Coordinates of C-alpha atoms in Angstrom, one line a residue:
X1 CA 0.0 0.0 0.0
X2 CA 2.7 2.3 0.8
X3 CA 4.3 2.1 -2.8
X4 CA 0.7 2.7 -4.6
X5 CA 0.5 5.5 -2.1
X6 CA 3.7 7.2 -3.2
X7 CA 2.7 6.0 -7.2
X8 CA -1.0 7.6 -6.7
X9 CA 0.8 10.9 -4.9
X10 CA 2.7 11.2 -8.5
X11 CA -0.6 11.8 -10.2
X12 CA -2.2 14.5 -8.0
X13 CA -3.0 17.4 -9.5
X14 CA -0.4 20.0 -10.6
X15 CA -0.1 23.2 -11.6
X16 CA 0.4 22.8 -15.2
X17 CA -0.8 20.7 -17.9
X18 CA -1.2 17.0 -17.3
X19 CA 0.4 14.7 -19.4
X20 CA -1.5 13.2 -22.6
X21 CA -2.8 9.3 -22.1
X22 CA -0.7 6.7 -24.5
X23 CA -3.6 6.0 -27.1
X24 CA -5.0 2.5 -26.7
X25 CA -7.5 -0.2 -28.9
X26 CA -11.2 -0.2 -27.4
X27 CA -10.9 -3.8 -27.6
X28 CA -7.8 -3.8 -25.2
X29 CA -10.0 -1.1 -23.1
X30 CA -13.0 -3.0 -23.2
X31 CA -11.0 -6.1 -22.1
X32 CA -9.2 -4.5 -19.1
X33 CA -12.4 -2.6 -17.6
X34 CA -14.1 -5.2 -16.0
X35 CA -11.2 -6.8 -14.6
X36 CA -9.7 -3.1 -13.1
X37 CA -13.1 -2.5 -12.0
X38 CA -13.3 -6.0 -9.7
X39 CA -9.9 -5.2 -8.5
X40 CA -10.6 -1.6 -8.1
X41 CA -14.0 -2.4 -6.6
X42 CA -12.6 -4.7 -4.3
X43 CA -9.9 -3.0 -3.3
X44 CA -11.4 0.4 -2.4
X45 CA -14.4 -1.3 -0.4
X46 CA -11.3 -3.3 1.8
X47 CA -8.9 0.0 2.6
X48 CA -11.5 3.0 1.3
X49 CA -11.6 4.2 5.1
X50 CA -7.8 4.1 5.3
X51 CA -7.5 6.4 2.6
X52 CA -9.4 9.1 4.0
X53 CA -6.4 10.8 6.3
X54 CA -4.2 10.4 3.3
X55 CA -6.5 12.2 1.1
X56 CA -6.8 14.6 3.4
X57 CA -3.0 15.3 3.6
X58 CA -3.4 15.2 -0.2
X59 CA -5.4 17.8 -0.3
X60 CA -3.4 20.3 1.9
X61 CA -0.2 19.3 -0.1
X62 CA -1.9 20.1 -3.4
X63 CA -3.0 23.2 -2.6
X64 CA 0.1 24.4 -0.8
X65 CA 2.2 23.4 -4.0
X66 CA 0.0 25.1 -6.6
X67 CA -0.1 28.2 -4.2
X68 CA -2.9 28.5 -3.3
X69 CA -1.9 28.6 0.7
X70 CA 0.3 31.6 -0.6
X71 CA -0.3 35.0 1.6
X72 CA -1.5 32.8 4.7
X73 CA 0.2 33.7 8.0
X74 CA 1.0 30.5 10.3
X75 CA -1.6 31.6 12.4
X76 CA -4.1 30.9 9.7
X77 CA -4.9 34.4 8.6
X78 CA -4.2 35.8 5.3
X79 CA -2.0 38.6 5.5
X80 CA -2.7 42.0 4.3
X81 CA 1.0 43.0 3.0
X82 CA 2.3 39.3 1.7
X83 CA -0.2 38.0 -0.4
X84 CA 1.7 36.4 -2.7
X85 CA 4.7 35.1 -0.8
X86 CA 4.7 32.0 0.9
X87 CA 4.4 32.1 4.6
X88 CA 3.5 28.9 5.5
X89 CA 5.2 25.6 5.8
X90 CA 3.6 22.4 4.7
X91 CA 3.5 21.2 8.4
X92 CA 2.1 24.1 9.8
X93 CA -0.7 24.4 6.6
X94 CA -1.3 20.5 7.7
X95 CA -1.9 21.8 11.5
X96 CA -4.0 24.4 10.8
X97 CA -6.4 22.1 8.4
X98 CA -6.9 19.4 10.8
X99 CA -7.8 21.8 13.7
X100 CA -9.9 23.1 11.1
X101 CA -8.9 27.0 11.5
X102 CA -7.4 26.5 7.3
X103 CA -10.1 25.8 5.1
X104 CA -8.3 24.0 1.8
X105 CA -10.4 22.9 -1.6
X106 CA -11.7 19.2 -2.1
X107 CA -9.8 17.9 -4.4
X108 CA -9.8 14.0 -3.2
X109 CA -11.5 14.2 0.2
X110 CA -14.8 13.1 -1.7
X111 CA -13.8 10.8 -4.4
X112 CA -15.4 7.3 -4.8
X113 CA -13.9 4.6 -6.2
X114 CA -15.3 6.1 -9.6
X115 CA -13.6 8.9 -9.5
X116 CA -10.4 7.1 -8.7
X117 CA -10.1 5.3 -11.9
X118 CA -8.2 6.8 -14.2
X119 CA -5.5 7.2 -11.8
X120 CA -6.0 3.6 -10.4
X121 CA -5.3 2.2 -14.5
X122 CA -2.2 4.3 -14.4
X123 CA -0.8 3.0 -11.1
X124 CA -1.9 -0.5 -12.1
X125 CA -0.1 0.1 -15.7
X126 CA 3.2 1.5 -13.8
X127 CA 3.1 -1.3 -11.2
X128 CA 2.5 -4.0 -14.0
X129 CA 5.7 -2.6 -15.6
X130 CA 7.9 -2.2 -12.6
X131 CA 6.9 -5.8 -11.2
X132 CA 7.4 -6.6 -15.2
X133 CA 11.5 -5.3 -15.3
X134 CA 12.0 -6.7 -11.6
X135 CA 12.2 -2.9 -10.6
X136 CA 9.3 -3.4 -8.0
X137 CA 11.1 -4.3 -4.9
X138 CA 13.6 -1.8 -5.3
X139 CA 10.1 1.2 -6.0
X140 CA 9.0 -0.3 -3.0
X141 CA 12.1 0.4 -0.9
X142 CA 12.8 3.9 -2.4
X143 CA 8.9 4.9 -1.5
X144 CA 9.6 4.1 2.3
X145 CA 12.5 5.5 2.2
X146 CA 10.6 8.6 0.7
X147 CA 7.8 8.3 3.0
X148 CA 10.2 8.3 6.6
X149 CA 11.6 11.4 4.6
X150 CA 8.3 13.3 4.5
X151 CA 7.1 11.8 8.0
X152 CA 10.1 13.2 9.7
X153 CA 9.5 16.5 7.5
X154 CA 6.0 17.3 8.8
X155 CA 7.1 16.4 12.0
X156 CA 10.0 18.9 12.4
X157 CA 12.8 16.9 12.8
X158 CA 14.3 17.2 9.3
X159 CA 14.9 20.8 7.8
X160 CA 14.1 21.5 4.3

């Protein structure tokens, strides 16, 4: 879970353009759905409630990349003088949204399993190919690593 979580994080929404899909046959389509779907299906009605403080985080993260937290003082008041600057860290923009005094935009707080598809195919697709090359175990590794990183990030004890 913790390697689809860091695979999933790489598709959240950016600032920019998104990428274009690789064009594929509707037959090849057609044939995948109802297998994806099971999985997905299954998947999301086992760990959905699990997801919920990750989306959460998600959420925060997305809109402190793309700016939007911009202009925000750590106490969780926009500031009349910076309002373009960055003011904010992610750790503190994470505090003020869960004590709920930093309201942030729903981006994947209320997404169903649905919703989740098209990024579900594309972590399936890069996990089929990384578990295809023998790559997996070492993705795996790298995304803990990369997780204990960003833990120990929010929680102070690593500068940026």
């Amino acid at each position: 879970m913790l390697a689809l979580l860091q695979l999933f994080a790489t598709y959240a929404p950016r600032c920019g353009p998104r990428p274009a899909l690789r064009p594929r046959s509707c037959a090849s389509l057609a044939a995948e759905a109802g297998a994806l779907d099971a999985e997905l299906l299954a998947y999301w009605s086992a760990h959905g409630a699990a997801w919920q403080a990750p989306l959460r985080k998600l959420d925060v993260r997305a809109a402190w990349s793309c700016g939007e937290l911009d202009g925000v003082l750590p106490s969780g008041r926009a500031s009349r003088v910076a309002g373009g600057e960055r003011l904010l860290t992610l750790a503190r923009a994470l505090e003020l949204f869960e004590s709920d005094e930093l309201q942030v935009r729903r981006r994947f707080r209320s997404m169903t399993a649905e919703d989740m598809a098209p990024r579900w195919s594309r972590v399936v697709d890069d996990r089929a190919a990384l578990q295809a090359s023998g790559r997996w175990e070492e993705v795996v590794v790298e995304s803990d690593a990369a997780r204990r990183f960003a833990r120990a990030r929010l929680e102070g004890s690593v500068e940026e």
